[in-house]
Coordinates of C-alpha atoms in Angstrom, one line a residue:
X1 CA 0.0 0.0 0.0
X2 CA 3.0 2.3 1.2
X3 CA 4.7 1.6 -2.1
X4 CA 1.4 2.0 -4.2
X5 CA 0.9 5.8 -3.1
X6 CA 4.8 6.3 -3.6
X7 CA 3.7 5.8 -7.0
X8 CA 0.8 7.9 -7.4
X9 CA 3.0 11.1 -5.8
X10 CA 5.7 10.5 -8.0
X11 CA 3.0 10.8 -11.2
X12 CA 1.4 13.9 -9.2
X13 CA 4.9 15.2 -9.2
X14 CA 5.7 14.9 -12.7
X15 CA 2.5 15.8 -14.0
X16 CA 2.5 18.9 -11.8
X17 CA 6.2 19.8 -13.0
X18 CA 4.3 19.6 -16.9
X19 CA 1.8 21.8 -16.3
X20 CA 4.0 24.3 -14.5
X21 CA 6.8 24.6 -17.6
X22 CA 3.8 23.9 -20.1
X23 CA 4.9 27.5 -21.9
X24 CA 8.5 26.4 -22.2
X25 CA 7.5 22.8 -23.4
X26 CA 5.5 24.2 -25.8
X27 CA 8.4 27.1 -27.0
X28 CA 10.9 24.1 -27.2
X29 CA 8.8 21.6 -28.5
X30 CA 8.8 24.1 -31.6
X31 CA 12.5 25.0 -31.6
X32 CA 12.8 21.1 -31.4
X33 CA 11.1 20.3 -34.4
X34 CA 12.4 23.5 -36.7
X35 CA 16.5 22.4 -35.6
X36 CA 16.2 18.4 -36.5
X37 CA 16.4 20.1 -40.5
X38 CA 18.0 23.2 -39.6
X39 CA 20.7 23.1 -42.5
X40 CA 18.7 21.7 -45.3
X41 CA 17.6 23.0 -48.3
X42 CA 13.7 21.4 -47.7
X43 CA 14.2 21.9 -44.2
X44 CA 11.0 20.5 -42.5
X45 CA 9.5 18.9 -45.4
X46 CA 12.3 16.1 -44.8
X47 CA 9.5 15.1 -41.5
X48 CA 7.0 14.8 -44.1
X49 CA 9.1 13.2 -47.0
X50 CA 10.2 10.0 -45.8
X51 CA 6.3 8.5 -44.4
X52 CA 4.7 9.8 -47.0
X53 CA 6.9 7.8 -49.7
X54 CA 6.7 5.1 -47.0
X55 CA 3.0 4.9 -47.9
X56 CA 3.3 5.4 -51.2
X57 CA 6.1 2.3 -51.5
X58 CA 3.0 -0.4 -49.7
X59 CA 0.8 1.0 -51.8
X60 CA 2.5 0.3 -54.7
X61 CA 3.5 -3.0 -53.6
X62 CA 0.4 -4.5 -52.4
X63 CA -2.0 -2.0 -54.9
X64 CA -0.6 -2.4 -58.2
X65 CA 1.8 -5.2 -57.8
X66 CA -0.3 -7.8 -55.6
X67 CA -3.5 -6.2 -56.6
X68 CA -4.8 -6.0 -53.4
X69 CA -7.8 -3.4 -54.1
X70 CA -9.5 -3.4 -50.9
X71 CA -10.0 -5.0 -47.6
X72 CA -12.7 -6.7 -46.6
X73 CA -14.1 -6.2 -42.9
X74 CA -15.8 -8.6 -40.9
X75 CA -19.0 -6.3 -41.2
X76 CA -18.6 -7.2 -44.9
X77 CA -17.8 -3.6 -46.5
X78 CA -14.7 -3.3 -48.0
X79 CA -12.2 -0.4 -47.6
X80 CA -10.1 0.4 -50.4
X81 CA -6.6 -1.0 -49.4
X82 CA -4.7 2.5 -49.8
X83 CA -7.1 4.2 -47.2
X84 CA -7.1 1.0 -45.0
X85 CA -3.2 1.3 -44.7
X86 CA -2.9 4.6 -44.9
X87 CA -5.5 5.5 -41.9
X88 CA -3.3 2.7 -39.9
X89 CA 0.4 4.1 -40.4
X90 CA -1.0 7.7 -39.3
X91 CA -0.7 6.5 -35.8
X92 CA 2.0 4.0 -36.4
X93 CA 4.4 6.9 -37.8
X94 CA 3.7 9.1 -34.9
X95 CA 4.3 6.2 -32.4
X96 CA 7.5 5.2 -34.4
X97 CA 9.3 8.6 -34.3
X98 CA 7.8 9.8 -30.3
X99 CA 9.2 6.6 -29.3
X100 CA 12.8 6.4 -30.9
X101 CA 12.9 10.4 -30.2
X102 CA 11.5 10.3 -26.5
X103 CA 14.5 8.1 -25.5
X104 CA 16.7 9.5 -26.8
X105 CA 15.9 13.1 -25.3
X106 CA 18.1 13.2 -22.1
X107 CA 21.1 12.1 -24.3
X108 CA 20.4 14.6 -26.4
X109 CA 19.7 17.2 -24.3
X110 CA 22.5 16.0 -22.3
X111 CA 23.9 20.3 -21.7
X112 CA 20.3 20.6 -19.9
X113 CA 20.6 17.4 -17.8
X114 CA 23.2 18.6 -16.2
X115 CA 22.0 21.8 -15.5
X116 CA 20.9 21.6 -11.2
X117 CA 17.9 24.5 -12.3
X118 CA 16.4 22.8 -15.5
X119 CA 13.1 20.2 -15.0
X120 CA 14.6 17.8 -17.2
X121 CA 10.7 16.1 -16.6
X122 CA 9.9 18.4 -19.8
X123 CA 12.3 16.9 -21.9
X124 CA 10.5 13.4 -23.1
X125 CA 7.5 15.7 -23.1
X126 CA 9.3 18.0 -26.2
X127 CA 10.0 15.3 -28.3
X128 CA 6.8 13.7 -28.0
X129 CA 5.2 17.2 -28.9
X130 CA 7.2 18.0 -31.7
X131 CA 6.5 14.8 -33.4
X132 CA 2.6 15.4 -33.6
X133 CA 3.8 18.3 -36.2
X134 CA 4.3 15.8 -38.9
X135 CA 1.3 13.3 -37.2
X136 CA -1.4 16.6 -38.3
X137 CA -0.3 16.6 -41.8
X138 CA -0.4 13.2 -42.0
X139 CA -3.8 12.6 -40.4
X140 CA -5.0 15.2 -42.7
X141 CA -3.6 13.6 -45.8
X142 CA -5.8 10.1 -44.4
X143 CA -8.8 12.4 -44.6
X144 CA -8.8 14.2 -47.9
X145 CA -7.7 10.2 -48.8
X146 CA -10.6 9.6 -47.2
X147 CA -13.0 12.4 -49.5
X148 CA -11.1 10.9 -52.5
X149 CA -12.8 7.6 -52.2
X150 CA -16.1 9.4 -50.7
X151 CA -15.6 8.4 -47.2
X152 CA -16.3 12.2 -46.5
X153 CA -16.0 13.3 -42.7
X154 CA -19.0 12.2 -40.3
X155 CA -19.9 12.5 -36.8
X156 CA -17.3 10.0 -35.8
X157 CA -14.2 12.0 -37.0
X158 CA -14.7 13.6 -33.7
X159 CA -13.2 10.6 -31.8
X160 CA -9.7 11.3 -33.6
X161 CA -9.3 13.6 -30.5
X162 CA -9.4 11.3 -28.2
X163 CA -7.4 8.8 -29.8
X164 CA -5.1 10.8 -30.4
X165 CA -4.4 11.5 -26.8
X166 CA -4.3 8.1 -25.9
X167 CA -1.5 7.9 -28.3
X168 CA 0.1 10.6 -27.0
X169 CA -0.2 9.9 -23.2
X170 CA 0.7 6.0 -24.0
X171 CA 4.4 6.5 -26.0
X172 CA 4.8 9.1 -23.4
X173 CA 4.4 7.1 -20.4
X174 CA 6.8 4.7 -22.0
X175 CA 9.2 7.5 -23.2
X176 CA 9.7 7.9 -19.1
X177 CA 10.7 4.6 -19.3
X178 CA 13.0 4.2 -21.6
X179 CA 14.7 7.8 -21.5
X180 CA 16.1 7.1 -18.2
X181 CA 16.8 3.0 -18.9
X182 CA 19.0 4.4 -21.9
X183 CA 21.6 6.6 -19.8
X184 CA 22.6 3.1 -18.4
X185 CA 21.9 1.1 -20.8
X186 CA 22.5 2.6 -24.1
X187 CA 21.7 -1.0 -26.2
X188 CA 18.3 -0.1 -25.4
X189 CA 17.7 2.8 -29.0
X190 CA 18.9 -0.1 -30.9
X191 CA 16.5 -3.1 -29.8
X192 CA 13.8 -0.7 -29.7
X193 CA 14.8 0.1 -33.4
X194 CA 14.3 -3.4 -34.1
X195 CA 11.2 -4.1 -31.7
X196 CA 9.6 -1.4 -34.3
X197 CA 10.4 -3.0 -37.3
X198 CA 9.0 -6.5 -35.7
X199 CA 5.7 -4.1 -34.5
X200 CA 4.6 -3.1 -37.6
X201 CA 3.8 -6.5 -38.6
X202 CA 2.7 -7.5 -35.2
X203 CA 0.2 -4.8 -35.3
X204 CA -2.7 -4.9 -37.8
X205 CA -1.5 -2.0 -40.0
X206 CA -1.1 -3.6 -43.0
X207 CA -3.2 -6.7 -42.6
X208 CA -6.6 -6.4 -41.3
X209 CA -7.6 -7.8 -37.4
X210 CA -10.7 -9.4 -39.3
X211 CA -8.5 -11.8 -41.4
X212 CA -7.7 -14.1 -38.4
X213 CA -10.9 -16.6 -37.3
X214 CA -8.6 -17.8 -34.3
X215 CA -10.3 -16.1 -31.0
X216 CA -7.1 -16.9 -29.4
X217 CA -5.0 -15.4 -31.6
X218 CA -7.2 -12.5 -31.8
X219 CA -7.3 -11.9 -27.9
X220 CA -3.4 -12.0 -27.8
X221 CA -3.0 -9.8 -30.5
X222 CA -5.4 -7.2 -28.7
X223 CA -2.7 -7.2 -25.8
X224 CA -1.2 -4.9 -27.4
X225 CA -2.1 -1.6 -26.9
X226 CA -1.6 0.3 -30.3
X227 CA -4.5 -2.0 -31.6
X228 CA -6.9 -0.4 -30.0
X229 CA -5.7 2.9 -31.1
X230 CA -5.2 1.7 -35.0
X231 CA -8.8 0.4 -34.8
X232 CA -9.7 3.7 -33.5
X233 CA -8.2 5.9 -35.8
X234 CA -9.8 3.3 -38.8
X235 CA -13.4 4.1 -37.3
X236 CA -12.8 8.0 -36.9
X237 CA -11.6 7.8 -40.8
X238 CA -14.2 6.0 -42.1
X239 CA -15.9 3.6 -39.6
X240 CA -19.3 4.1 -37.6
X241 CA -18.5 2.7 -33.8
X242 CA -17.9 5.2 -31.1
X243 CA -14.7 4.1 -28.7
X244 CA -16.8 4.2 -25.5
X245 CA -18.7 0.9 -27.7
X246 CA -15.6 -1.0 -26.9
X247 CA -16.0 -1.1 -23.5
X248 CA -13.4 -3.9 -22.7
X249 CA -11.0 -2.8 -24.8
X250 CA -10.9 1.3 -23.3
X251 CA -10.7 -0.1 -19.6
X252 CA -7.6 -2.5 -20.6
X253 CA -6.0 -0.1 -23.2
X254 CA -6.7 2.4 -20.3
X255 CA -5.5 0.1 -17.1
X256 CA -2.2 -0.7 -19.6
X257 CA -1.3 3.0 -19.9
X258 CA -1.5 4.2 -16.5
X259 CA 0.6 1.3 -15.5
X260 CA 3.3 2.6 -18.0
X261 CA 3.0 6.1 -16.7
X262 CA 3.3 5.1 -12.8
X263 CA 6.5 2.6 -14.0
X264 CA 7.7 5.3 -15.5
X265 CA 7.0 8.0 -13.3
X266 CA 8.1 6.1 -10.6
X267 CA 11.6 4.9 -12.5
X268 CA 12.2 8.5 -13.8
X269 CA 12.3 9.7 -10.0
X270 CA 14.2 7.0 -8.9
X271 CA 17.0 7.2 -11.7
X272 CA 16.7 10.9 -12.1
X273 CA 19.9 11.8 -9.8
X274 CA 22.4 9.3 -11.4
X275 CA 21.6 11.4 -14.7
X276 CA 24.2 14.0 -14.7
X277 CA 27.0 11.4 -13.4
X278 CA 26.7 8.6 -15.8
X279 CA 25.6 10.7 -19.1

């Protein structure tokens, strides 16, 4: 019980020391975002360049060369296979990028670390925010895909809101995590480099949930968190279920990510003083 409410102060703390610096997050968060291409001739349209010939590359693939032309859901509609993929690597990209840059952040920002003054809390919190940038022009190149194959914008588009903050408070609870683990462990950016390339398969982005008839299979698969927000971001696009219709799935996506953000809270804290010694 004692080591339960350690917990919860701990994420009180941090998510205090957020909403105090939330100006400066924001400021840097910017900053963050503009320096990554600072240098280049394109500058920021590198963050949009590389996903967007990602899709392009599966659609080409499994469009044109495999003729898959659409998907077919369980419901018994079918989806046209670019929007299908498309509305699933929206989230996947942002998750890919928050991740990878989140742990790295204190390493980075190594100059601030160090500094006795600085709430090196915020730090995760920037990269995390500056990677949504890219993540809004991408969601809104799923939704004019959307309009091209007259799955206009309904009712349920309103829902991208929320799943889009369970995205964002999910890779940032694990960004706490793994941003501190990495200072002593620095193997830890390069087997979550290939975690990612495992996850994209593991999670139904380019293959549809519906496809398997093993309940099993289809329970374990649903462990994982990001299915719930893929799903989600699917039916905002160009579905017709509400999240709060998935009742099991919210609690358990929702149980899974406060977990990650006590662990992490809770490691952050406990980690946070060896920072400036070891990095």
């Amino acid at each position: 019980m004692e080591k339960k409410r350690s917990f919860v102060s701990k994420l009180a703390q941090l998510l205090m020391e957020l909403w105090q610096n939330r100006k400066l997050i924001w400021k840097l968060s910017k900053n963050d975002f503009k320096k990554r291409y600072a240098g280049s001739y394109m500058g920021a349209v590198w963050g949009f360049a590389q996903p967007l010939v990602t899709v392009l590359m599966y659609y080409l693939v499994f469009d044109k060369i495999f003729g898959t032309k659409a998907i077919e859901l369980r419901s018994g509609v079918e989806v046209p296979f670019a929007l299908f993929i498309t509305a699933g690597l929206v989230p996947w990209f942002f998750f890919s990028e928050a991740i990878s840059q989140g742990t790295m952040s204190l390493i980075e920002y190594s100059y601030l670390v160090k500094k006795v003054v600085f709430k090196i809390s915020i730090l995760p919190v920037i990269k995390v925010i500056a990677a949504t940038f890219s993540h809004l022009f991408f969601l809104g190149l799923a939704i004019l895909l959307g309009c091209i194959y007259g799955y206009y914008p309904s009712v349920y588009l309103v829902q991208i809101i929320y799943y889009a903050m369970c995205l964002f408070l999910l890779v940032l609870g694990m960004s706490y995590t793994t941003c501190a683990v990495v200072i002593f462990f620095r193997d830890l950016s390069q087997i979550i480099s290939i975690c990612l390339q495992i996850g994209i398969w593991a999670t139904p982005i380019l293959w549809s949930l519906d496809s398997i008839h093993n309940p099993v299979v289809v329970t374990i698969l649903k462990l994982n968190p990001l299915v719930y927000i893929v799903n989600g971001y699917r039916e905002s696009v160009y579905g017709h279920h509400w999240f709060f219709e998935d009742v099991s799935g919210t609690l358990y996506f929702w149980g899974v990510t406060v977990a990650l953000f006590l662990m992490g809270a809770a490691i952050f804290k406990k980690l946070k003083v060896h920072f400036a010694d070891v990095i």
